[in-house]
mmCIF file with all atom_site columns, C-alpha atoms in Angstrom:
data_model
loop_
_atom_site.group_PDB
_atom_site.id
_atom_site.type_symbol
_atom_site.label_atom_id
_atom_site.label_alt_id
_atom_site.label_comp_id
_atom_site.label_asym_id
_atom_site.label_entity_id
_atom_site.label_seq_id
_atom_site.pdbx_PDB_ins_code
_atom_site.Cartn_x
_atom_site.Cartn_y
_atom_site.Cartn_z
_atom_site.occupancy
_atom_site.B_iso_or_equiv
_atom_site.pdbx_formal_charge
_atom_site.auth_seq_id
_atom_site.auth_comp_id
_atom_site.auth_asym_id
_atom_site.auth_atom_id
_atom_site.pdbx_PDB_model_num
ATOM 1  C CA . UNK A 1 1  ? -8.764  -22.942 -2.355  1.00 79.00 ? 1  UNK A CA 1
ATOM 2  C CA . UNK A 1 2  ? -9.452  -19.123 -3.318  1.00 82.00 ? 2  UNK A CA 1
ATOM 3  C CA . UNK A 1 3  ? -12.053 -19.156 -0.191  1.00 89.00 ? 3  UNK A CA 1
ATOM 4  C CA . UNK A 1 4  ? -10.049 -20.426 1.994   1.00 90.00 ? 4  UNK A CA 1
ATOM 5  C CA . UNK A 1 5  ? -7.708  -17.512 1.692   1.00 87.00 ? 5  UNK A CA 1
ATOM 6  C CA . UNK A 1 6  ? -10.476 -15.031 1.727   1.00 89.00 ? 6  UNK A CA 1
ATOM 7  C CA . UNK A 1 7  ? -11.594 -16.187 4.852   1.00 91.00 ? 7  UNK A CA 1
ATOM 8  C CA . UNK A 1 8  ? -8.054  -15.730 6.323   1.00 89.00 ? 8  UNK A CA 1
ATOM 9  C CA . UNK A 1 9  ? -8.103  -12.210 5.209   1.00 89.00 ? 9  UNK A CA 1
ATOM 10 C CA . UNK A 1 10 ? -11.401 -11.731 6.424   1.00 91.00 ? 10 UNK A CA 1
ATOM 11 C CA . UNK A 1 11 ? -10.733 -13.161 9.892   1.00 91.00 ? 11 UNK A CA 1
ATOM 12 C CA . UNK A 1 12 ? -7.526  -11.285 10.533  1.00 88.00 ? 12 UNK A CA 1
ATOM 13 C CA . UNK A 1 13 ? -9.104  -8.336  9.358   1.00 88.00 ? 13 UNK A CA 1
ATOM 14 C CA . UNK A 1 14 ? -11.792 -9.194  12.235  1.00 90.00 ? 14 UNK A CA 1
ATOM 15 C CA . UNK A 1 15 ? -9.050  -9.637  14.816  1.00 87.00 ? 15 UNK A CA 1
ATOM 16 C CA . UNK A 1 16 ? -6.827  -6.321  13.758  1.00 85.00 ? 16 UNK A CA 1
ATOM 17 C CA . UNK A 1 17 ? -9.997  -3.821  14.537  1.00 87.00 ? 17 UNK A CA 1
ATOM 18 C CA . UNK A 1 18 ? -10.576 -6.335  17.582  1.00 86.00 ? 18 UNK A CA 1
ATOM 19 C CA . UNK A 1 19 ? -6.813  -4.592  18.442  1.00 85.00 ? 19 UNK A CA 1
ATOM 20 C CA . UNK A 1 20 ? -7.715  -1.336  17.980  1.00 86.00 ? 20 UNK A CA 1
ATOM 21 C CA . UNK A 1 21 ? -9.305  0.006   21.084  1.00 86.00 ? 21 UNK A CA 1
ATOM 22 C CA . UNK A 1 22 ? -6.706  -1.464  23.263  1.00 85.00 ? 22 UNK A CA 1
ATOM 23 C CA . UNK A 1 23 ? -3.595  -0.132  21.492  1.00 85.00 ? 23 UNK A CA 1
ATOM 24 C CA . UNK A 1 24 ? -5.023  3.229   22.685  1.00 86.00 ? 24 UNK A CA 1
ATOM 25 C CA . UNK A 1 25 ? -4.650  5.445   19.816  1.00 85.00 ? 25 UNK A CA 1
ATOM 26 C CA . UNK A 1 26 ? -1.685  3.279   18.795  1.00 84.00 ? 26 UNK A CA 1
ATOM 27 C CA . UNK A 1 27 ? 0.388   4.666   22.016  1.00 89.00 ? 27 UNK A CA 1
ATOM 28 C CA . UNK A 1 28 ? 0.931   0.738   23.243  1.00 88.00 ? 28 UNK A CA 1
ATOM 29 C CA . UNK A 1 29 ? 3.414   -1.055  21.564  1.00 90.00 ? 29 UNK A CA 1
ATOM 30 C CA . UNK A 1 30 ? 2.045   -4.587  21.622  1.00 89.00 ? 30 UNK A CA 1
ATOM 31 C CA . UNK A 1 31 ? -1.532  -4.369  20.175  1.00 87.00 ? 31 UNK A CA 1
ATOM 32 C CA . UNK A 1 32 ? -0.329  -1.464  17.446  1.00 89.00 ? 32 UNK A CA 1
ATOM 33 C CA . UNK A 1 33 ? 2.064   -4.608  16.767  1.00 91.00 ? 33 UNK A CA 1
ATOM 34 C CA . UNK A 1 34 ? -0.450  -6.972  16.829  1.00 88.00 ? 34 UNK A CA 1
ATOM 35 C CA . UNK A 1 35 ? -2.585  -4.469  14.309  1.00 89.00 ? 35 UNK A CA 1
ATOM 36 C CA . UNK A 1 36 ? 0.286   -4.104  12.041  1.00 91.00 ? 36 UNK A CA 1
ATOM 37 C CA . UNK A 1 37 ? 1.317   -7.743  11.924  1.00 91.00 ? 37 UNK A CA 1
ATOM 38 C CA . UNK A 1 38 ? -2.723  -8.697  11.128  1.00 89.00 ? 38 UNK A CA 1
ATOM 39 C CA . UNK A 1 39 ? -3.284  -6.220  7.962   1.00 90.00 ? 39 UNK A CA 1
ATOM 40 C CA . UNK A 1 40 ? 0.423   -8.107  6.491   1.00 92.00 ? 40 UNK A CA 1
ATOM 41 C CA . UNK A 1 41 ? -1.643  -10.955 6.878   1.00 90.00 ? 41 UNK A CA 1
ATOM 42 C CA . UNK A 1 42 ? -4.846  -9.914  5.312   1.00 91.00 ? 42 UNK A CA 1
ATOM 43 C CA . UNK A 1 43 ? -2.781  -8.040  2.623   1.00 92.00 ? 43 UNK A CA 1
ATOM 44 C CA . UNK A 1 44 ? -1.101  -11.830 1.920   1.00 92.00 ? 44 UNK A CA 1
ATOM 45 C CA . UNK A 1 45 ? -4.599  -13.418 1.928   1.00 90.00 ? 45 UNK A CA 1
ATOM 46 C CA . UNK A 1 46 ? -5.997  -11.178 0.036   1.00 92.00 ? 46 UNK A CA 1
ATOM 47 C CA . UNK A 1 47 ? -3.416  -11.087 -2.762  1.00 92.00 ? 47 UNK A CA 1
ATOM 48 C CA . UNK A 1 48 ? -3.273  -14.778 -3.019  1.00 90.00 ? 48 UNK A CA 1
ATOM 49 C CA . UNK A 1 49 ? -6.945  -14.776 -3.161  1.00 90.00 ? 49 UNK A CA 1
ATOM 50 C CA . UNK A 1 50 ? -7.200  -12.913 -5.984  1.00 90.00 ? 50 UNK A CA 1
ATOM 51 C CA . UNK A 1 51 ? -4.455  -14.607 -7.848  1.00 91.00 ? 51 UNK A CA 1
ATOM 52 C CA . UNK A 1 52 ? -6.253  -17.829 -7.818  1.00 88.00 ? 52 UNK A CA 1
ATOM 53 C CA . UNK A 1 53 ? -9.623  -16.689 -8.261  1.00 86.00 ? 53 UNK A CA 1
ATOM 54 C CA . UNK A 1 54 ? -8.004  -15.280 -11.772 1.00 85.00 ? 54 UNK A CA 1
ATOM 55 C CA . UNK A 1 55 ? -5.683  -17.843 -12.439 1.00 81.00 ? 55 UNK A CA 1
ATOM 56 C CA . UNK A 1 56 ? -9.046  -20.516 -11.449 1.00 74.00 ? 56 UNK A CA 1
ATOM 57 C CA . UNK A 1 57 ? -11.191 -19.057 -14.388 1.00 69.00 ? 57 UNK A CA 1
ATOM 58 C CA . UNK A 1 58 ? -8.713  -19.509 -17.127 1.00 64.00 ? 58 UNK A CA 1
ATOM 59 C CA . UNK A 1 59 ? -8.928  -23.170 -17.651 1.00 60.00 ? 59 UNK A CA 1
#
């Protein structure tokens, strides 16, 4: 279950930077959005990762 979150993080990560060069030094609203909204999601993916790759080891 732990990898399954890390590869959400990893692929939203992917798709943020994918925004990058089309939000135009962040000037356009949208794909800064889209950027924005994408590391919340990586940030949640990778939190939860880690929490159950510790929480997996303990018993």
């Amino acid at each position: 279950m732990p990898y399954i979150y890390l590869i959400i993080a990893i692929s939203t990560e992917v798709i943020g930077s994918a925004f990058l060069k089309s939000s135009e030094g962040f000037s356009k609203f949208i794909p800064s959005f889209r950027i924005k909204l994408n590391k919340i999601r990586k940030l949640k993916g990778v939190k939860n990762a880690l929490y159950l790759f510790n929480n997996s080891h303990k018993y």
